[in-house]
Amino acid sequence: MAEFIDLVACSTVLGAHKPEPVMYLNAVKAGRIMPDESAFVGHRADEVEGARQAGLATVGVNYDPDVRADYYAGSLLDLLNVPIFQQSIGVL
């Protein structure tokens, strides 16, 4: 998997933890992208809400019933069908 990972955001180093918006913003900044160019994929309502507060698109996957996300996927494989990810790889 390491060959597919460009960035790791470590809460211990930052001194902040999900769902604090600063955690998501730090990862976005380190990746040299903007929040509106980013998405958070998660299953917990508080973490998804923290990402939303940071300005990221949100995707619930294997999500808890109280998750309010911009998009939903039933599994990690279903992420391929989420419109924002199809756009980023040029699938129409």
mmCIF file of N, CA, C and O in Angstrom:
data_model
loop_
_atom_site.group_PDB
_atom_site.id
_atom_site.type_symbol
_atom_site.label_atom_id
_atom_site.label_comp_id
_atom_site.label_asym_id
_atom_site.label_seq_id
_atom_site.Cartn_x
_atom_site.Cartn_y
_atom_site.Cartn_z
ATOM 1 N N MET A 1 0.806 -1.200 0.000
ATOM 2 C CA MET A 1 0.000 0.000 0.000
ATOM 3 C C MET A 1 0.850 1.265 0.000
ATOM 4 O O MET A 1 0.388 2.287 -0.478
ATOM 5 N N ALA A 2 2.021 1.217 0.564
ATOM 6 C CA ALA A 2 2.834 2.421 0.702
ATOM 7 C C ALA A 2 3.069 3.127 -0.622
ATOM 8 O O ALA A 2 3.160 4.356 -0.655
ATOM 9 N N GLU A 3 3.138 2.392 -1.698
ATOM 10 C CA GLU A 3 3.375 3.033 -2.998
ATOM 11 C C GLU A 3 2.211 3.916 -3.434
ATOM 12 O O GLU A 3 2.364 4.775 -4.296
ATOM 13 N N PHE A 4 1.039 3.742 -2.834
ATOM 14 C CA PHE A 4 -0.149 4.520 -3.196
ATOM 15 C C PHE A 4 -0.408 5.682 -2.244
ATOM 16 O O PHE A 4 -1.343 6.447 -2.428
ATOM 17 N N ILE A 5 0.422 5.833 -1.220
ATOM 18 C CA ILE A 5 0.205 6.868 -0.211
ATOM 19 C C ILE A 5 1.231 7.975 -0.391
ATOM 20 O O ILE A 5 2.434 7.741 -0.356
ATOM 21 N N ASP A 6 0.725 9.184 -0.588
ATOM 22 C CA ASP A 6 1.592 10.346 -0.749
ATOM 23 C C ASP A 6 1.749 11.144 0.537
ATOM 24 O O ASP A 6 2.717 11.866 0.710
ATOM 25 N N LEU A 7 0.789 11.025 1.445
ATOM 26 C CA LEU A 7 0.767 11.882 2.616
ATOM 27 C C LEU A 7 0.085 11.166 3.770
ATOM 28 O O LEU A 7 -0.931 10.507 3.585
ATOM 29 N N VAL A 8 0.654 11.322 4.957
ATOM 30 C CA VAL A 8 0.031 10.816 6.177
ATOM 31 C C VAL A 8 -0.078 11.999 7.136
ATOM 32 O O VAL A 8 0.903 12.688 7.397
ATOM 33 N N ALA A 9 -1.288 12.238 7.629
ATOM 34 C CA ALA A 9 -1.512 13.299 8.611
ATOM 35 C C ALA A 9 -1.575 12.648 9.980
ATOM 36 O O ALA A 9 -2.460 11.837 10.238
ATOM 37 N N CYS A 10 -0.648 12.991 10.836
ATOM 38 C CA CYS A 10 -0.550 12.354 12.150
ATOM 39 C C CYS A 10 -1.088 13.286 13.234
ATOM 40 O O CYS A 10 -0.525 14.361 13.473
ATOM 41 N N SER A 11 -2.152 12.870 13.886
ATOM 42 C CA SER A 11 -2.767 13.709 14.913
ATOM 43 C C SER A 11 -1.833 13.943 16.095
ATOM 44 O O SER A 11 -1.855 15.011 16.701
ATOM 45 N N THR A 12 -1.004 12.989 16.419
ATOM 46 C CA THR A 12 -0.076 13.131 17.540
ATOM 47 C C THR A 12 0.925 14.254 17.270
ATOM 48 O O THR A 12 1.222 15.055 18.155
ATOM 49 N N VAL A 13 1.418 14.328 16.051
ATOM 50 C CA VAL A 13 2.369 15.384 15.678
ATOM 51 C C VAL A 13 1.681 16.743 15.686
ATOM 52 O O VAL A 13 2.223 17.728 16.181
ATOM 53 N N LEU A 14 0.468 16.798 15.162
ATOM 54 C CA LEU A 14 -0.262 18.060 15.071
ATOM 55 C C LEU A 14 -0.793 18.518 16.424
ATOM 56 O O LEU A 14 -0.909 19.711 16.681
ATOM 57 N N GLY A 15 -1.114 17.587 17.289
ATOM 58 C CA GLY A 15 -1.707 17.941 18.567
ATOM 59 C C GLY A 15 -3.199 18.200 18.469
ATOM 60 O O GLY A 15 -3.788 18.845 19.326
ATOM 61 N N ALA A 16 -3.811 17.726 17.396
ATOM 62 C CA ALA A 16 -5.257 17.842 17.192
ATOM 63 C C ALA A 16 -5.751 16.495 16.698
ATOM 64 O O ALA A 16 -4.989 15.700 16.156
ATOM 65 N N HIS A 17 -7.013 16.248 16.903
ATOM 66 C CA HIS A 17 -7.574 14.952 16.530
ATOM 67 C C HIS A 17 -8.900 15.140 15.810
ATOM 68 O O HIS A 17 -9.585 16.144 16.018
ATOM 69 N N LYS A 18 -9.250 14.167 14.963
ATOM 70 C CA LYS A 18 -10.577 14.182 14.380
ATOM 71 C C LYS A 18 -11.573 14.127 15.527
ATOM 72 O O LYS A 18 -11.303 13.447 16.506
ATOM 73 N N PRO A 19 -12.597 14.890 15.507
ATOM 74 C CA PRO A 19 -13.196 15.631 14.404
ATOM 75 C C PRO A 19 -12.843 17.117 14.350
ATOM 76 O O PRO A 19 -13.544 17.882 13.695
ATOM 77 N N GLU A 20 -11.780 17.552 14.987
ATOM 78 C CA GLU A 20 -11.410 18.962 14.943
ATOM 79 C C GLU A 20 -11.081 19.359 13.505
ATOM 80 O O GLU A 20 -10.238 18.733 12.860
ATOM 81 N N PRO A 21 -11.722 20.406 12.980
ATOM 82 C CA PRO A 21 -11.481 20.811 11.592
ATOM 83 C C PRO A 21 -10.012 21.064 11.272
ATOM 84 O O PRO A 21 -9.568 20.820 10.155
ATOM 85 N N VAL A 22 -9.219 21.504 12.244
ATOM 86 C CA VAL A 22 -7.802 21.769 11.991
ATOM 87 C C VAL A 22 -7.079 20.507 11.519
ATOM 88 O O VAL A 22 -6.123 20.581 10.747
ATOM 89 N N MET A 23 -7.529 19.356 11.958
ATOM 90 C CA MET A 23 -6.907 18.091 11.533
ATOM 91 C C MET A 23 -7.046 17.906 10.030
ATOM 92 O O MET A 23 -6.092 17.566 9.335
ATOM 93 N N TYR A 24 -8.230 18.141 9.514
ATOM 94 C CA TYR A 24 -8.478 17.987 8.082
ATOM 95 C C TYR A 24 -7.762 19.084 7.282
ATOM 96 O O TYR A 24 -7.180 18.823 6.230
ATOM 97 N N LEU A 25 -7.804 20.299 7.813
ATOM 98 C CA LEU A 25 -7.152 21.411 7.120
ATOM 99 C C LEU A 25 -5.642 21.214 7.054
ATOM 100 O O LEU A 25 -5.005 21.586 6.058
ATOM 101 N N ASN A 26 -5.053 20.632 8.078
ATOM 102 C CA ASN A 26 -3.628 20.352 8.067
ATOM 103 C C ASN A 26 -3.287 19.360 6.953
ATOM 104 O O ASN A 26 -2.300 19.531 6.236
ATOM 105 N N ALA A 27 -4.088 18.329 6.814
ATOM 106 C CA ALA A 27 -3.840 17.325 5.766
ATOM 107 C C ALA A 27 -3.975 17.952 4.377
ATOM 108 O O ALA A 27 -3.157 17.694 3.489
ATOM 109 N N VAL A 28 -4.979 18.787 4.209
ATOM 110 C CA VAL A 28 -5.194 19.454 2.923
ATOM 111 C C VAL A 28 -4.006 20.368 2.608
ATOM 112 O O VAL A 28 -3.473 20.361 1.496
ATOM 113 N N LYS A 29 -3.587 21.140 3.590
ATOM 114 C CA LYS A 29 -2.453 22.057 3.394
ATOM 115 C C LYS A 29 -1.182 21.278 3.058
ATOM 116 O O LYS A 29 -0.438 21.654 2.154
ATOM 117 N N ALA A 30 -0.933 20.201 3.772
ATOM 118 C CA ALA A 30 0.260 19.392 3.510
ATOM 119 C C ALA A 30 0.227 18.789 2.107
ATOM 120 O O ALA A 30 1.266 18.587 1.495
ATOM 121 N N GLY A 31 -0.963 18.522 1.620
ATOM 122 C CA GLY A 31 -1.106 17.981 0.269
ATOM 123 C C GLY A 31 -1.087 19.049 -0.815
ATOM 124 O O GLY A 31 -1.193 18.739 -1.999
ATOM 125 N N ARG A 32 -0.973 20.301 -0.390
ATOM 126 C CA ARG A 32 -0.929 21.446 -1.307
ATOM 127 C C ARG A 32 -2.156 21.506 -2.212
ATOM 128 O O ARG A 32 -2.054 21.748 -3.416
ATOM 129 N N ILE A 33 -3.295 21.278 -1.576
ATOM 130 C CA ILE A 33 -4.569 21.402 -2.270
ATOM 131 C C ILE A 33 -5.502 22.218 -1.394
ATOM 132 O O ILE A 33 -5.199 22.504 -0.241
ATOM 133 N N MET A 34 -6.631 22.582 -1.949
ATOM 134 C CA MET A 34 -7.616 23.373 -1.230
ATOM 135 C C MET A 34 -8.719 22.462 -0.694
ATOM 136 O O MET A 34 -8.966 21.392 -1.254
ATOM 137 N N PRO A 35 -9.393 22.875 0.383
ATOM 138 C CA PRO A 35 -10.474 22.055 0.916
ATOM 139 C C PRO A 35 -11.532 21.690 -0.124
ATOM 140 O O PRO A 35 -12.028 20.576 -0.148
ATOM 141 N N ASP A 36 -11.859 22.629 -1.027
ATOM 142 C CA ASP A 36 -12.889 22.331 -2.019
ATOM 143 C C ASP A 36 -12.400 21.403 -3.135
ATOM 144 O O ASP A 36 -13.154 21.027 -4.021
ATOM 145 N N GLU A 37 -11.135 21.012 -3.064
ATOM 146 C CA GLU A 37 -10.581 20.018 -3.989
ATOM 147 C C GLU A 37 -10.394 18.672 -3.288
ATOM 148 O O GLU A 37 -9.762 17.776 -3.822
ATOM 149 N N SER A 38 -10.942 18.566 -2.087
ATOM 150 C CA SER A 38 -10.684 17.415 -1.224
ATOM 151 C C SER A 38 -11.975 16.741 -0.796
ATOM 152 O O SER A 38 -13.038 17.342 -0.814
ATOM 153 N N ALA A 39 -11.840 15.501 -0.372
ATOM 154 C CA ALA A 39 -12.989 14.776 0.174
ATOM 155 C C ALA A 39 -12.531 13.927 1.349
ATOM 156 O O ALA A 39 -11.419 13.402 1.347
ATOM 157 N N PHE A 40 -13.408 13.816 2.327
ATOM 158 C CA PHE A 40 -13.164 12.951 3.457
ATOM 159 C C PHE A 40 -14.120 11.784 3.358
ATOM 160 O O PHE A 40 -15.314 11.955 3.174
ATOM 161 N N VAL A 41 -13.579 10.581 3.490
ATOM 162 C CA VAL A 41 -14.378 9.362 3.479
ATOM 163 C C VAL A 41 -14.363 8.811 4.889
ATOM 164 O O VAL A 41 -13.307 8.564 5.461
ATOM 165 N N GLY A 42 -15.542 8.632 5.469
ATOM 166 C CA GLY A 42 -15.593 8.142 6.839
ATOM 167 C C GLY A 42 -16.914 7.474 7.160
ATOM 168 O O GLY A 42 -17.837 7.479 6.354
ATOM 169 N N HIS A 43 -16.974 6.941 8.383
ATOM 170 C CA HIS A 43 -18.192 6.245 8.795
ATOM 171 C C HIS A 43 -18.838 6.849 10.039
ATOM 172 O O HIS A 43 -19.985 6.576 10.329
ATOM 173 N N ARG A 44 -18.120 7.686 10.761
ATOM 174 C CA ARG A 44 -18.650 8.266 11.996
ATOM 175 C C ARG A 44 -19.177 9.675 11.756
ATOM 176 O O ARG A 44 -18.535 10.493 11.101
ATOM 177 N N ALA A 45 -20.333 9.966 12.336
ATOM 178 C CA ALA A 45 -20.986 11.257 12.135
ATOM 179 C C ALA A 45 -20.111 12.432 12.567
ATOM 180 O O ALA A 45 -20.024 13.437 11.865
ATOM 181 N N ASP A 46 -19.443 12.326 13.715
ATOM 182 C CA ASP A 46 -18.638 13.450 14.198
ATOM 183 C C ASP A 46 -17.453 13.728 13.284
ATOM 184 O O ASP A 46 -17.118 14.885 13.020
ATOM 185 N N GLU A 47 -16.825 12.697 12.759
ATOM 186 C CA GLU A 47 -15.685 12.891 11.856
ATOM 187 C C GLU A 47 -16.130 13.479 10.521
ATOM 188 O O GLU A 47 -15.468 14.359 9.970
ATOM 189 N N VAL A 48 -17.243 13.003 10.001
ATOM 190 C CA VAL A 48 -17.771 13.536 8.743
ATOM 191 C C VAL A 48 -18.146 15.006 8.934
ATOM 192 O O VAL A 48 -17.840 15.852 8.087
ATOM 193 N N GLU A 49 -18.752 15.335 10.052
ATOM 194 C CA GLU A 49 -19.123 16.726 10.327
ATOM 195 C C GLU A 49 -17.889 17.608 10.474
ATOM 196 O O GLU A 49 -17.869 18.745 10.001
ATOM 197 N N GLY A 50 -16.848 17.125 11.111
ATOM 198 C CA GLY A 50 -15.607 17.899 11.225
ATOM 199 C C GLY A 50 -15.013 18.212 9.858
ATOM 200 O O GLY A 50 -14.548 19.324 9.613
ATOM 201 N N ALA A 51 -15.042 17.242 8.961
ATOM 202 C CA ALA A 51 -14.537 17.459 7.605
ATOM 203 C C ALA A 51 -15.397 18.475 6.867
ATOM 204 O O ALA A 51 -14.888 19.338 6.153
ATOM 205 N N ARG A 52 -16.718 18.386 7.049
ATOM 206 C CA ARG A 52 -17.624 19.351 6.416
ATOM 207 C C ARG A 52 -17.317 20.762 6.916
ATOM 208 O O ARG A 52 -17.252 21.715 6.145
ATOM 209 N N GLN A 53 -17.093 20.913 8.228
ATOM 210 C CA GLN A 53 -16.770 22.224 8.797
ATOM 211 C C GLN A 53 -15.463 22.770 8.235
ATOM 212 O O GLN A 53 -15.278 23.979 8.156
ATOM 213 N N ALA A 54 -14.561 21.888 7.831
ATOM 214 C CA ALA A 54 -13.286 22.305 7.239
ATOM 215 C C ALA A 54 -13.424 22.623 5.751
ATOM 216 O O ALA A 54 -12.471 23.077 5.128
ATOM 217 N N GLY A 55 -14.597 22.367 5.177
ATOM 218 C CA GLY A 55 -14.831 22.708 3.779
ATOM 219 C C GLY A 55 -14.607 21.577 2.795
ATOM 220 O O GLY A 55 -14.591 21.801 1.586
ATOM 221 N N LEU A 56 -14.423 20.365 3.292
ATOM 222 C CA LEU A 56 -14.218 19.218 2.412
ATOM 223 C C LEU A 56 -15.562 18.618 2.014
ATOM 224 O O LEU A 56 -16.527 18.675 2.779
ATOM 225 N N ALA A 57 -15.607 18.016 0.837
ATOM 226 C CA ALA A 57 -16.749 17.189 0.474
ATOM 227 C C ALA A 57 -16.700 15.968 1.392
ATOM 228 O O ALA A 57 -15.626 15.561 1.841
ATOM 229 N N THR A 58 -17.841 15.381 1.670
ATOM 230 C CA THR A 58 -17.870 14.245 2.582
ATOM 231 C C THR A 58 -18.549 13.049 1.925
ATOM 232 O O THR A 58 -19.503 13.192 1.172
ATOM 233 N N VAL A 59 -18.007 11.886 2.241
ATOM 234 C CA VAL A 59 -18.550 10.630 1.721
ATOM 235 C C VAL A 59 -18.689 9.659 2.886
ATOM 236 O O VAL A 59 -17.709 9.369 3.570
ATOM 237 N N GLY A 60 -19.886 9.184 3.099
ATOM 238 C CA GLY A 60 -20.108 8.162 4.110
ATOM 239 C C GLY A 60 -19.942 6.796 3.475
ATOM 240 O O GLY A 60 -20.523 6.516 2.426
ATOM 241 N N VAL A 61 -19.119 5.951 4.088
ATOM 242 C CA VAL A 61 -18.936 4.582 3.592
ATOM 243 C C VAL A 61 -19.010 3.640 4.791
ATOM 244 O O VAL A 61 -18.419 3.921 5.828
ATOM 245 N N ASN A 62 -19.781 2.571 4.640
ATOM 246 C CA ASN A 62 -20.039 1.682 5.784
ATOM 247 C C ASN A 62 -20.409 2.533 6.993
ATOM 248 O O ASN A 62 -19.913 2.333 8.091
ATOM 249 N N TYR A 63 -21.265 3.488 6.778
ATOM 250 C CA TYR A 63 -21.510 4.579 7.713
ATOM 251 C C TYR A 63 -22.566 4.250 8.765
ATOM 252 O O TYR A 63 -23.463 3.446 8.552
ATOM 253 N N ASP A 64 -22.407 4.924 9.893
ATOM 254 C CA ASP A 64 -23.372 4.845 10.974
ATOM 255 C C ASP A 64 -24.674 5.522 10.524
ATOM 256 O O ASP A 64 -24.648 6.416 9.669
ATOM 257 N N PRO A 65 -25.812 5.141 11.091
ATOM 258 C CA PRO A 65 -27.107 5.673 10.654
ATOM 259 C C PRO A 65 -27.243 7.192 10.758
ATOM 260 O O PRO A 65 -27.992 7.792 9.996
ATOM 261 N N ASP A 66 -26.515 7.836 11.665
ATOM 262 C CA ASP A 66 -26.654 9.283 11.844
ATOM 263 C C ASP A 66 -25.692 10.118 11.002
ATOM 264 O O ASP A 66 -25.636 11.333 11.138
ATOM 265 N N VAL A 67 -24.956 9.505 10.101
ATOM 266 C CA VAL A 67 -24.014 10.241 9.253
ATOM 267 C C VAL A 67 -24.777 11.060 8.211
ATOM 268 O O VAL A 67 -25.660 10.552 7.527
ATOM 269 N N ARG A 68 -24.430 12.341 8.128
ATOM 270 C CA ARG A 68 -24.986 13.232 7.098
ATOM 271 C C ARG A 68 -23.827 13.651 6.200
ATOM 272 O O ARG A 68 -23.025 14.504 6.572
ATOM 273 N N ALA A 69 -23.746 13.020 5.039
ATOM 274 C CA ALA A 69 -22.646 13.264 4.107
ATOM 275 C C ALA A 69 -23.178 13.820 2.792
ATOM 276 O O ALA A 69 -24.378 13.753 2.514
ATOM 277 N N ASP A 70 -22.274 14.339 1.984
ATOM 278 C CA ASP A 70 -22.646 14.804 0.645
ATOM 279 C C ASP A 70 -22.941 13.633 -0.279
ATOM 280 O O ASP A 70 -23.788 13.732 -1.167
ATOM 281 N N TYR A 71 -22.228 12.545 -0.067
ATOM 282 C CA TYR A 71 -22.370 11.337 -0.883
ATOM 283 C C TYR A 71 -22.297 10.124 0.032
ATOM 284 O O TYR A 71 -21.763 10.202 1.133
ATOM 285 N N TYR A 72 -22.800 9.004 -0.456
ATOM 286 C CA TYR A 72 -22.777 7.766 0.316
ATOM 287 C C TYR A 72 -22.300 6.616 -0.559
ATOM 288 O O TYR A 72 -22.582 6.588 -1.761
ATOM 289 N N ALA A 73 -21.604 5.680 0.051
ATOM 290 C CA ALA A 73 -21.156 4.466 -0.632
ATOM 291 C C ALA A 73 -21.347 3.311 0.337
ATOM 292 O O ALA A 73 -21.067 3.447 1.532
ATOM 293 N N GLY A 74 -21.804 2.184 -0.167
ATOM 294 C CA GLY A 74 -22.039 1.037 0.682
ATOM 295 C C GLY A 74 -20.774 0.298 1.069
ATOM 296 O O GLY A 74 -20.740 -0.405 2.073
ATOM 297 N N SER A 75 -19.708 0.477 0.276
ATOM 298 C CA SER A 75 -18.441 -0.204 0.542
ATOM 299 C C SER A 75 -17.312 0.628 -0.061
ATOM 300 O O SER A 75 -17.557 1.570 -0.815
ATOM 301 N N LEU A 76 -16.095 0.240 0.250
ATOM 302 C CA LEU A 76 -14.951 0.946 -0.346
ATOM 303 C C LEU A 76 -14.961 0.809 -1.860
ATOM 304 O O LEU A 76 -14.647 1.758 -2.577
ATOM 305 N N LEU A 77 -15.324 -0.347 -2.358
ATOM 306 C CA LEU A 77 -15.400 -0.542 -3.809
ATOM 307 C C LEU A 77 -16.427 0.387 -4.439
ATOM 308 O O LEU A 77 -16.228 0.900 -5.544
ATOM 309 N N ASP A 78 -17.516 0.656 -3.739
ATOM 310 C CA ASP A 78 -18.548 1.563 -4.238
ATOM 311 C C ASP A 78 -18.064 3.008 -4.365
ATOM 312 O O ASP A 78 -18.721 3.832 -5.005
ATOM 313 N N LEU A 79 -16.926 3.336 -3.762
ATOM 314 C CA LEU A 79 -16.381 4.685 -3.919
ATOM 315 C C LEU A 79 -16.131 5.010 -5.388
ATOM 316 O O LEU A 79 -16.182 6.162 -5.795
ATOM 317 N N LEU A 80 -15.896 3.993 -6.188
ATOM 318 C CA LEU A 80 -15.671 4.201 -7.619
ATOM 319 C C LEU A 80 -16.903 4.774 -8.307
ATOM 320 O O LEU A 80 -16.795 5.356 -9.391
ATOM 321 N N ASN A 81 -18.070 4.636 -7.691
ATOM 322 C CA ASN A 81 -19.311 5.143 -8.265
ATOM 323 C C ASN A 81 -19.719 6.514 -7.730
ATOM 324 O O ASN A 81 -20.732 7.053 -8.155
ATOM 325 N N VAL A 82 -18.967 7.066 -6.810
ATOM 326 C CA VAL A 82 -19.269 8.382 -6.261
ATOM 327 C C VAL A 82 -18.885 9.435 -7.309
ATOM 328 O O VAL A 82 -17.748 9.461 -7.778
ATOM 329 N N PRO A 83 -19.844 10.287 -7.692
ATOM 330 C CA PRO A 83 -19.597 11.241 -8.790
ATOM 331 C C PRO A 83 -18.328 12.077 -8.667
ATOM 332 O O PRO A 83 -17.623 12.269 -9.654
ATOM 333 N N ILE A 84 -18.013 12.569 -7.481
ATOM 334 C CA ILE A 84 -16.822 13.420 -7.369
ATOM 335 C C ILE A 84 -15.541 12.653 -7.650
ATOM 336 O O ILE A 84 -14.565 13.221 -8.132
ATOM 337 N N PHE A 85 -15.519 11.373 -7.377
ATOM 338 C CA PHE A 85 -14.326 10.586 -7.673
ATOM 339 C C PHE A 85 -14.280 10.212 -9.144
ATOM 340 O O PHE A 85 -13.208 10.118 -9.729
ATOM 341 N N GLN A 86 -15.396 10.034 -9.767
ATOM 342 C CA GLN A 86 -15.429 9.761 -11.205
ATOM 343 C C GLN A 86 -14.928 10.969 -11.968
ATOM 344 O O GLN A 86 -14.176 10.837 -12.918
ATOM 345 N N GLN A 87 -15.303 12.158 -11.536
ATOM 346 C CA GLN A 87 -14.845 13.382 -12.188
ATOM 347 C C GLN A 87 -13.337 13.527 -12.078
ATOM 348 O O GLN A 87 -12.677 13.946 -13.021
ATOM 349 N N SER A 88 -12.783 13.168 -10.920
ATOM 350 C CA SER A 88 -11.349 13.393 -10.718
ATOM 351 C C SER A 88 -10.487 12.445 -11.553
ATOM 352 O O SER A 88 -9.345 12.745 -11.810
ATOM 353 N N ILE A 89 -11.059 11.324 -11.992
ATOM 354 C CA ILE A 89 -10.278 10.412 -12.834
ATOM 355 C C ILE A 89 -10.741 10.461 -14.283
ATOM 356 O O ILE A 89 -10.311 9.680 -15.102
ATOM 357 N N GLY A 90 -11.662 11.394 -14.575
ATOM 358 C CA GLY A 90 -12.087 11.581 -15.947
ATOM 359 C C GLY A 90 -13.115 10.586 -16.462
ATOM 360 O O GLY A 90 -13.267 10.418 -17.654
ATOM 361 N N VAL A 91 -13.838 9.936 -15.577
ATOM 362 C CA VAL A 91 -14.876 9.006 -15.996
ATOM 363 C C VAL A 91 -16.185 9.767 -16.108
ATOM 364 O O VAL A 91 -16.559 10.502 -15.220
ATOM 365 N N LEU A 92 -16.866 9.602 -17.216
ATOM 366 C CA LEU A 92 -18.165 10.279 -17.387
ATOM 367 C C LEU A 92 -19.276 9.310 -17.496
ATOM 368 O O LEU A 92 -19.286 8.280 -17.936
#
